[in-house]
PDB file of C-alpha atoms in Angstrom:
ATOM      1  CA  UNK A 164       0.000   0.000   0.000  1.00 92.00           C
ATOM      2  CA  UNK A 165       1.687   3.195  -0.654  1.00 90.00           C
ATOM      3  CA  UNK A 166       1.292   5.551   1.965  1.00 94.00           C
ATOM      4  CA  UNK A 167       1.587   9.446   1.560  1.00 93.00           C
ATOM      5  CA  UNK A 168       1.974  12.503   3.780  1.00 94.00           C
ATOM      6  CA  UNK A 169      -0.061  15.725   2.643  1.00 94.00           C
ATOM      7  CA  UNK A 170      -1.158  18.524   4.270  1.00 94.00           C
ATOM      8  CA  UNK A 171      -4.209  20.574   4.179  1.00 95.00           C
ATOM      9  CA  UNK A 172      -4.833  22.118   0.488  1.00 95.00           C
ATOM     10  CA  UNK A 173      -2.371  19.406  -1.097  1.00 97.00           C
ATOM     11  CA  UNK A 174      -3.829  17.103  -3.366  1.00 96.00           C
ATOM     12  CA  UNK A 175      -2.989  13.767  -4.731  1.00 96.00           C
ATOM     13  CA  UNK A 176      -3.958  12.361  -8.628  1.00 96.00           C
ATOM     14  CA  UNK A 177      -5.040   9.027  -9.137  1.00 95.00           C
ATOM     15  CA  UNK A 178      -4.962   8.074 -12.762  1.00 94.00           C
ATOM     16  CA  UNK A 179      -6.028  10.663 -15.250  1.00 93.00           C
ATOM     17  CA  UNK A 180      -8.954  12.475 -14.003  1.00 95.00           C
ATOM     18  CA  UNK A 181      -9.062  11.939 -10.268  1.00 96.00           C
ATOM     19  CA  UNK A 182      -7.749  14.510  -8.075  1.00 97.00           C
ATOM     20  CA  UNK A 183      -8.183  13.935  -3.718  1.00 97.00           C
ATOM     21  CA  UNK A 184      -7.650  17.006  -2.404  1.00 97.00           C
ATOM     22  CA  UNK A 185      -6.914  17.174   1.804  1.00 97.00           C
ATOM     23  CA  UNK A 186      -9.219  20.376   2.432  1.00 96.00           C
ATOM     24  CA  UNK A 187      -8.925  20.576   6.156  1.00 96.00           C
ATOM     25  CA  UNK A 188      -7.190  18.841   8.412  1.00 95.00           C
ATOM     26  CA  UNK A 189      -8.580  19.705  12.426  1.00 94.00           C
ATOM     27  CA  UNK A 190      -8.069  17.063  15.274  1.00 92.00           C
ATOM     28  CA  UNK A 191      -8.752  13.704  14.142  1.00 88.00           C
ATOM     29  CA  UNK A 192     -10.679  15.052  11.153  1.00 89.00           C
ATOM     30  CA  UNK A 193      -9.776  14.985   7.724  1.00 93.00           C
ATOM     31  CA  UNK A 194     -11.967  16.724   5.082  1.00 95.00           C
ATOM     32  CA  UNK A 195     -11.504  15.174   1.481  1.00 96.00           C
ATOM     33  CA  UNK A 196     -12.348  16.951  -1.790  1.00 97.00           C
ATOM     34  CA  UNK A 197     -12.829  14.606  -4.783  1.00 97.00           C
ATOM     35  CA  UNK A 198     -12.957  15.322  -8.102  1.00 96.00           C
ATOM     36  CA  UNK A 199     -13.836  12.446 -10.429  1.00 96.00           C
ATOM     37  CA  UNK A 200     -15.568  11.620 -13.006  1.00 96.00           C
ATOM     38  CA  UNK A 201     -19.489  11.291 -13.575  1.00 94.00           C
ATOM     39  CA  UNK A 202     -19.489   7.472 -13.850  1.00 95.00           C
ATOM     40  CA  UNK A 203     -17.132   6.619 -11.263  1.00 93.00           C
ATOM     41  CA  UNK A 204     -18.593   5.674  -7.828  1.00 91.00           C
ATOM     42  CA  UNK A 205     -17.420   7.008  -4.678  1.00 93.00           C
ATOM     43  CA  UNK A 206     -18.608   6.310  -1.428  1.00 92.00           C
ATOM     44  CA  UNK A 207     -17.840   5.946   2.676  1.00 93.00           C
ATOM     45  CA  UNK A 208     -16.477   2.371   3.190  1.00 94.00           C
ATOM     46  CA  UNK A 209     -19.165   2.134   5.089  1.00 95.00           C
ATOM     47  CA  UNK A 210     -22.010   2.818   2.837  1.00 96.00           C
ATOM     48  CA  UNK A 211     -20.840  -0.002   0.674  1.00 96.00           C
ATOM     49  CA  UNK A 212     -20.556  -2.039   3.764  1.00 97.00           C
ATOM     50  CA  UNK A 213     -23.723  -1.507   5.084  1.00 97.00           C
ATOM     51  CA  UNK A 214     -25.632  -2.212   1.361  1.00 97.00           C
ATOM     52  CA  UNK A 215     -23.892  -5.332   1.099  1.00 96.00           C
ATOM     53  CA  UNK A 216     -25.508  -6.368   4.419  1.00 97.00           C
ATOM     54  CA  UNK A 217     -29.083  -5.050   3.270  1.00 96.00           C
ATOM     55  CA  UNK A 218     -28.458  -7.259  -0.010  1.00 95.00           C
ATOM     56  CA  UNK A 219     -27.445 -10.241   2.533  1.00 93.00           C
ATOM     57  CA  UNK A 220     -30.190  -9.781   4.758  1.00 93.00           C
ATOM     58  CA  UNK A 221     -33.028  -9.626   2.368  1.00 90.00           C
ATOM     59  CA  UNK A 222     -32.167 -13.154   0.717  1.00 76.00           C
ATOM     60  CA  UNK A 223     -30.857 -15.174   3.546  1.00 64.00           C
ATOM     61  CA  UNK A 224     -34.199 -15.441   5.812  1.00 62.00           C
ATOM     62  CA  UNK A 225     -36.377 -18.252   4.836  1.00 71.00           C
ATOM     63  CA  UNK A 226     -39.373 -18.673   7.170  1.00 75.00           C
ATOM     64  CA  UNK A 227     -37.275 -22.189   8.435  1.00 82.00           C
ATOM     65  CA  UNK A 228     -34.336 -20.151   9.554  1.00 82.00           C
ATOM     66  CA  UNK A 229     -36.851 -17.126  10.688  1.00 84.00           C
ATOM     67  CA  UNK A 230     -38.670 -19.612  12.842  1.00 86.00           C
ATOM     68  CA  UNK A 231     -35.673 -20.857  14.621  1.00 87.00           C
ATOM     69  CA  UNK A 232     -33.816 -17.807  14.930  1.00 88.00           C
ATOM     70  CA  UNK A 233     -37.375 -16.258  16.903  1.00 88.00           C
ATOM     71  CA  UNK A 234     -37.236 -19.286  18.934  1.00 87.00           C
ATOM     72  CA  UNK A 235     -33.367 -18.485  20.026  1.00 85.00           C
ATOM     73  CA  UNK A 236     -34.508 -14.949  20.777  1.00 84.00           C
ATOM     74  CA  UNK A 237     -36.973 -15.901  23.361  1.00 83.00           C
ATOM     75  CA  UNK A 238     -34.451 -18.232  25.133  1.00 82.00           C
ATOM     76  CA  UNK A 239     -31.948 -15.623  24.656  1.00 78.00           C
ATOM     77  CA  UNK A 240     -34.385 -13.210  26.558  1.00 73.00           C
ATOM     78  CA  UNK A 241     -36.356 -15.554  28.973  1.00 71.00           C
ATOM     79  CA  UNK A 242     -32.192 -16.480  30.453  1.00 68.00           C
ATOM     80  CA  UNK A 243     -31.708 -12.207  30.809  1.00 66.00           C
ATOM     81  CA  UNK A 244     -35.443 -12.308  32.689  1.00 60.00           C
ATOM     82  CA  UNK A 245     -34.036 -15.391  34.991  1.00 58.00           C
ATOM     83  CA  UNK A 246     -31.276 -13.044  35.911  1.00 52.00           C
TER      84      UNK A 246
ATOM     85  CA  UNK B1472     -55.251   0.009  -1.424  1.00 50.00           C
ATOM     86  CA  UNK B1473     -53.972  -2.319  -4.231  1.00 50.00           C
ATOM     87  CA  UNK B1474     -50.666  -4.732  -2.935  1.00 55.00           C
ATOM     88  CA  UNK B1475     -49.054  -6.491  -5.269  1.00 56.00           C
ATOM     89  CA  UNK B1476     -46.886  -8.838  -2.835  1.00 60.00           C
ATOM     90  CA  UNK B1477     -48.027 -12.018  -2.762  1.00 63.00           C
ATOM     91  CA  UNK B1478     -47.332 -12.812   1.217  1.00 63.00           C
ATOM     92  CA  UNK B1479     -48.855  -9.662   1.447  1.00 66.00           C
ATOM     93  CA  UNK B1480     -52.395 -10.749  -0.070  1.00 65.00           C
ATOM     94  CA  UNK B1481     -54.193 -11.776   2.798  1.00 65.00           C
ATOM     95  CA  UNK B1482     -53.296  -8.993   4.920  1.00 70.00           C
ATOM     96  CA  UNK B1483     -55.109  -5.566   5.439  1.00 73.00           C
ATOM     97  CA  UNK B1484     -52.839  -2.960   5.428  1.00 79.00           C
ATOM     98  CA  UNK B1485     -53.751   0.690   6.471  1.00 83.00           C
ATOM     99  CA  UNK B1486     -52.444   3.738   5.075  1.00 84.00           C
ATOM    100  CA  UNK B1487     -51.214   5.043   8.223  1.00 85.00           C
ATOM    101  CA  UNK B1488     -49.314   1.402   8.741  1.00 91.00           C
ATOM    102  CA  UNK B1489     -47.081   2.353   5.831  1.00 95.00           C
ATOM    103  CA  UNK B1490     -43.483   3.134   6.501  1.00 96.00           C
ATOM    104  CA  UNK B1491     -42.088   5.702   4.089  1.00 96.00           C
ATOM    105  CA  UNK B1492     -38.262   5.493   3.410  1.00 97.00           C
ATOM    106  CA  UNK B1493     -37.705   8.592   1.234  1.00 96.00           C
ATOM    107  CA  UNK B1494     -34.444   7.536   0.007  1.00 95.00           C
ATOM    108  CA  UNK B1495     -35.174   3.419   0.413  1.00 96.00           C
ATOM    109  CA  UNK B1496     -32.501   1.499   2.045  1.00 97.00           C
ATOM    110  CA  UNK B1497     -29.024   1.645   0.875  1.00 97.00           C
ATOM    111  CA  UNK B1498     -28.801  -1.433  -1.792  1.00 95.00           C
ATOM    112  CA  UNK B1499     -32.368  -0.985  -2.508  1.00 96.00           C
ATOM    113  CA  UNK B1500     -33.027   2.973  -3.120  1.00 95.00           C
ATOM    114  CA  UNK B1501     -36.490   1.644  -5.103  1.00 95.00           C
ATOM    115  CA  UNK B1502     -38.213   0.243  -2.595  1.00 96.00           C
ATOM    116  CA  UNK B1503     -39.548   3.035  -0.291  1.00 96.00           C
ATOM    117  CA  UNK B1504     -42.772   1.512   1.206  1.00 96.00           C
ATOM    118  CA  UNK B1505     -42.811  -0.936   3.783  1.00 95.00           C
ATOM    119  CA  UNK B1506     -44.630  -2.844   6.489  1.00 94.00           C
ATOM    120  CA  UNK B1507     -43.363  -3.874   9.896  1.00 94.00           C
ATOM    121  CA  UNK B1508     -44.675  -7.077  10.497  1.00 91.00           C
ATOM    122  CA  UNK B1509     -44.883  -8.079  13.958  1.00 87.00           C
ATOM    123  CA  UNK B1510     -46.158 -11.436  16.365  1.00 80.00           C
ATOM    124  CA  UNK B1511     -47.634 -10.499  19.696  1.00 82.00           C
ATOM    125  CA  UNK B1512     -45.455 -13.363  21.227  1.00 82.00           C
ATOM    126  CA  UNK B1513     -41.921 -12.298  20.065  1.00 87.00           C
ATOM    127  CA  UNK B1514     -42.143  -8.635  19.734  1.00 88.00           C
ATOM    128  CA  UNK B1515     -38.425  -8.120  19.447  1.00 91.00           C
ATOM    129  CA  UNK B1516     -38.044  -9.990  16.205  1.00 93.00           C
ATOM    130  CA  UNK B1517     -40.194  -8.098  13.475  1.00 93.00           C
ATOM    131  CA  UNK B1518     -40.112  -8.353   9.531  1.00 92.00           C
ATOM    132  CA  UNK B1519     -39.882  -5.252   7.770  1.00 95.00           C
ATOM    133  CA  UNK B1520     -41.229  -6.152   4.179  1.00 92.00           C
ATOM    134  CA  UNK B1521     -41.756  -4.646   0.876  1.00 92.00           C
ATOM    135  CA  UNK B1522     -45.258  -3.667  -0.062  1.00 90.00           C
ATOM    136  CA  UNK B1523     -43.969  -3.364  -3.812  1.00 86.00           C
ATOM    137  CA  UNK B1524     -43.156  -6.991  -4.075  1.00 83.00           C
ATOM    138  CA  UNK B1525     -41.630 -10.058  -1.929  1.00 81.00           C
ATOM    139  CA  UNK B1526     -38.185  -8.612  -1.824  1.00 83.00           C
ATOM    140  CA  UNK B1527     -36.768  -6.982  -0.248  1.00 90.00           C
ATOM    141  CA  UNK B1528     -37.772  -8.074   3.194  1.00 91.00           C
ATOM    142  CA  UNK B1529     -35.807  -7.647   6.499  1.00 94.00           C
ATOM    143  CA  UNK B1530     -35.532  -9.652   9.589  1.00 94.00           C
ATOM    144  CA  UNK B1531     -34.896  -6.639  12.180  1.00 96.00           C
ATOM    145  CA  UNK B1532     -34.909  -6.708  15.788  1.00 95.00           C
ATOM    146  CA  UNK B1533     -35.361  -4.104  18.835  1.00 94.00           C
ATOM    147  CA  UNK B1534     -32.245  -3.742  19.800  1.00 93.00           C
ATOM    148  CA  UNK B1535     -32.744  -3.030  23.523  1.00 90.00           C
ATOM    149  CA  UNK B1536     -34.099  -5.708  23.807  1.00 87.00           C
ATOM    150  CA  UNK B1537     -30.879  -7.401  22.686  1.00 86.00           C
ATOM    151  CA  UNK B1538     -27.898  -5.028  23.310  1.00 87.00           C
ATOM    152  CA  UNK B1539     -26.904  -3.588  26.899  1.00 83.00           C
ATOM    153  CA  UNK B1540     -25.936  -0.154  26.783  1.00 89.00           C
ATOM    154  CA  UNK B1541     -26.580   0.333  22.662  1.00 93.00           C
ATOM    155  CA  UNK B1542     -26.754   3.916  22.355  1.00 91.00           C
ATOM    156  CA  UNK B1543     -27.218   5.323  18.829  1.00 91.00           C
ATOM    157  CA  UNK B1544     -26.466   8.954  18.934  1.00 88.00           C
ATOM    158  CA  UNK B1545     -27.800  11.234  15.667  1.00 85.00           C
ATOM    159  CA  UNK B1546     -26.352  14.255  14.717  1.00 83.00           C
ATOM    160  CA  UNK B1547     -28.510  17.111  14.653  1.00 83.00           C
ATOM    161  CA  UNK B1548     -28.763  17.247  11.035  1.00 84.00           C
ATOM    162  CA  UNK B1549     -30.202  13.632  11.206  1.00 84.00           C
ATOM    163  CA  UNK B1550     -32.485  14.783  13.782  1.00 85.00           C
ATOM    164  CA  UNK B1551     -33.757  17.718  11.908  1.00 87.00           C
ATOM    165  CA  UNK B1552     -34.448  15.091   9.298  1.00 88.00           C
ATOM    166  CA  UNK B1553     -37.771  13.839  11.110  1.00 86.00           C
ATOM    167  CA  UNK B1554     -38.626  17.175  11.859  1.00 82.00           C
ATOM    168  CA  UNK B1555     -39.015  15.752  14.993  1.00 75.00           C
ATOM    169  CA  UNK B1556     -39.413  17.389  18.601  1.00 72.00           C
ATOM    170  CA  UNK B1557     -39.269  14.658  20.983  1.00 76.00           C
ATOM    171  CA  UNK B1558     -36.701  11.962  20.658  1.00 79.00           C
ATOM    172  CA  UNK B1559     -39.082   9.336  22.682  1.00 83.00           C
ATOM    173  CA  UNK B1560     -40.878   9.133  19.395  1.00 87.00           C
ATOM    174  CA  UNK B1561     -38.443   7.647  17.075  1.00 92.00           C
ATOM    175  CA  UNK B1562     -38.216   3.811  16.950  1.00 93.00           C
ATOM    176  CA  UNK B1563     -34.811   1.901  16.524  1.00 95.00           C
ATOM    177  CA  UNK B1564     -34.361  -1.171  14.385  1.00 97.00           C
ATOM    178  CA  UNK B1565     -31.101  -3.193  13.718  1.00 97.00           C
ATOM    179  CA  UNK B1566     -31.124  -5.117  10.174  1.00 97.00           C
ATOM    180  CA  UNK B1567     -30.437  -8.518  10.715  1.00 95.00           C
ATOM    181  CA  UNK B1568     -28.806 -11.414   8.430  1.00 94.00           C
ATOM    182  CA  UNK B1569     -30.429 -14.871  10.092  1.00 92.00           C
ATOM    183  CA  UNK B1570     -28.288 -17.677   8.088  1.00 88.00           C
ATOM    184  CA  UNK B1571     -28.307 -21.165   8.154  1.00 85.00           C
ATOM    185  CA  UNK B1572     -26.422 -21.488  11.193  1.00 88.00           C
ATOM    186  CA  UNK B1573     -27.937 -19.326  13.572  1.00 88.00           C
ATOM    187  CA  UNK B1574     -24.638 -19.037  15.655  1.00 89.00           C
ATOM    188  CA  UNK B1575     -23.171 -16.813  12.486  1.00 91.00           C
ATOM    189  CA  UNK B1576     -26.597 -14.154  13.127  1.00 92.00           C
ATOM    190  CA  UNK B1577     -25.145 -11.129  12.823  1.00 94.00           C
ATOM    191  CA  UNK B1578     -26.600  -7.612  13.140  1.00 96.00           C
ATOM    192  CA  UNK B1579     -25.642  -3.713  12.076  1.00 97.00           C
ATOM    193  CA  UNK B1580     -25.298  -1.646  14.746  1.00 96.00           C
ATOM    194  CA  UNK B1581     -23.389   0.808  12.803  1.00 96.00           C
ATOM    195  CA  UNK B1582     -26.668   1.464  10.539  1.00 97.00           C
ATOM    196  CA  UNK B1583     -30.130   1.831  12.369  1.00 97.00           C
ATOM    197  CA  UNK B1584     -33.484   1.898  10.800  1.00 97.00           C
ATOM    198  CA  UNK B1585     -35.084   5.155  12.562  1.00 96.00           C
ATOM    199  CA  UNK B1586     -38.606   5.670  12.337  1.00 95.00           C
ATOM    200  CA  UNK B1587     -40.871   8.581  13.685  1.00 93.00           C
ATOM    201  CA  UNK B1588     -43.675   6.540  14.958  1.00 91.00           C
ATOM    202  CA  UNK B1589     -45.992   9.656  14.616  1.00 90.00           C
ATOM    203  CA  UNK B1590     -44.863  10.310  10.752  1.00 91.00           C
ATOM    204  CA  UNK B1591     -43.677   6.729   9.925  1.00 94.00           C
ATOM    205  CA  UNK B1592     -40.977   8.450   8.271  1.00 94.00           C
ATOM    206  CA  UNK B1593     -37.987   6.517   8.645  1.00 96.00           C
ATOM    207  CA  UNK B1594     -34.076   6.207   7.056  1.00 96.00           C
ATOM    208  CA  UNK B1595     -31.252   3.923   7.500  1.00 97.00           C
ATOM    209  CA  UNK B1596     -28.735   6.027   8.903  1.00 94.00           C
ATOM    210  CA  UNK B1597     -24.803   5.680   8.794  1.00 94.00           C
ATOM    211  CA  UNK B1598     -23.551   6.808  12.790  1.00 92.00           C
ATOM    212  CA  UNK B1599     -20.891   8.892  12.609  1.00 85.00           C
ATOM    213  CA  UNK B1600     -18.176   9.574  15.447  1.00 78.00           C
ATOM    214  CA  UNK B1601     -18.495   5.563  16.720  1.00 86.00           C
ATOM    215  CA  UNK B1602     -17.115   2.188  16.404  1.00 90.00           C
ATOM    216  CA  UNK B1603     -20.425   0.181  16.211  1.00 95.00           C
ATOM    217  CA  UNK B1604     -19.471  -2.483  13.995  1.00 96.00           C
ATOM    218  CA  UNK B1605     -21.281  -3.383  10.600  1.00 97.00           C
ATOM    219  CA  UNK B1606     -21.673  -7.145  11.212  1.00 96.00           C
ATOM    220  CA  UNK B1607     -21.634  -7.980  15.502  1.00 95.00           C
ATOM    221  CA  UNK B1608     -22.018 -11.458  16.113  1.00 93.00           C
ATOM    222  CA  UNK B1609     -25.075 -11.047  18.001  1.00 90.00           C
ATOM    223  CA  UNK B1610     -25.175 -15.000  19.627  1.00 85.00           C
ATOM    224  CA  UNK B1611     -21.078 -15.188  20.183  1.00 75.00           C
ATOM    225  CA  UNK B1612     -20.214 -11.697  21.662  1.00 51.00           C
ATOM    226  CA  UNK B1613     -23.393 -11.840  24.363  1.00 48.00           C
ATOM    227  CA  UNK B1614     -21.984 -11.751  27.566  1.00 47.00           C
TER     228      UNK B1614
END
């Protein structure tokens, strides 16, 4: 991974037509400028994360699984009651 | 009101039972009506499901009911988003993925469903400023 130090109005180009420009740097806050083309996506890490989940969850639950995961639930809360 | 979802069929579904997702849900930004379907005996574990079609349709769970001390803090912005005066009335839900093997259940703390229960305007939000994870193990890391 290369790894570069830059400081606040530096930039850095990434091919032909992406600039990353540090804007401000304040505590242990970084804001990013990017300038990229129309049809290239750019997103948090954890955007990307999170819709990959969302994809996951809405295929993996069939009723069979539903049903046994509700029934782990209630033993999962009926042991925190017993406590 | 028409439904075209076939597990939906039977059911009667009011207007005012509709949850509106402006935006959708990140993966699936067409799908912005749902229903939160819900069994009087496990009232932790609800389905939120599509009223467009069968998919998408969540597993999601209260996650108080689950998770000492989870603590989702908005940002103002995200607050002003509900146009909402009194915190008490917005609803947390975590997303869910149930597999196979239950013991690999894991759930997104990072990314709560918030809904105003009086507006049933609602978002997935991204927290910001924490270190929720994406995917905790929700059966292994239960202490």
């Amino acid at each position: 991974m290369l790894v570069i130090t830059r400081r606040a109005s530096e930039s850095i180009i990434i091919g032909k037509d992406i600039e990353i420009i540090v804007s401000e740097v304040s505590g242990d806050k970084v804001k990013i400028c990017i300038d990229a083309p129309k049809d290239i996506p750019v997103m948090r890490k954890e955007l990307l994360e999170t819709k990959n989940l969302n994809i996951e969850a809405s295929h993996l639950a069939d009723d069979k699984s539903l049903e046994k995961f509700k029934s782990m639930a209630k033993v999962m809360k009926s042991i925190e009651n017993v406590e | 009101m028409k439904i075209s979802n076939e597990k939906l069929k039977d059911l009667q579904i009011n207007q005012r039972d509709i949850i509106h997702f402006k935006e959708g849900l990140p993966g699936f930004e067409k799908f912005k009506d749902y229903v939160l379907l819900q069994e009087q005996e496990i009232p932790f574990v609800m389905t939120l499901q599509s009223i467009d079609a069968e998919f998408p349709s969540f597993v999601v769970i209260d996650p108080y009911a689950f998770i000492q001390n989870y603590n989702p803090k908005l940002s103002k912005q995200d607050l002003d988003y509900f146009e909402c005066e009194a915190e008490e009335d917005l609803r947390v839900l975590l997303i869910t993925v149930v597999p196979k093997n239950l013991q690999d259940t894991v759930v997104n703390l990072k990314s709560p469903i918030i809904i105003n229960a009086k507006t049933n305007k609602a978002k997935q939000f991204i927290l910001e400023n924490t270190d929720y994870p994406i995917r905790y193990r929700l059966f292994d890391e239960k202490k």
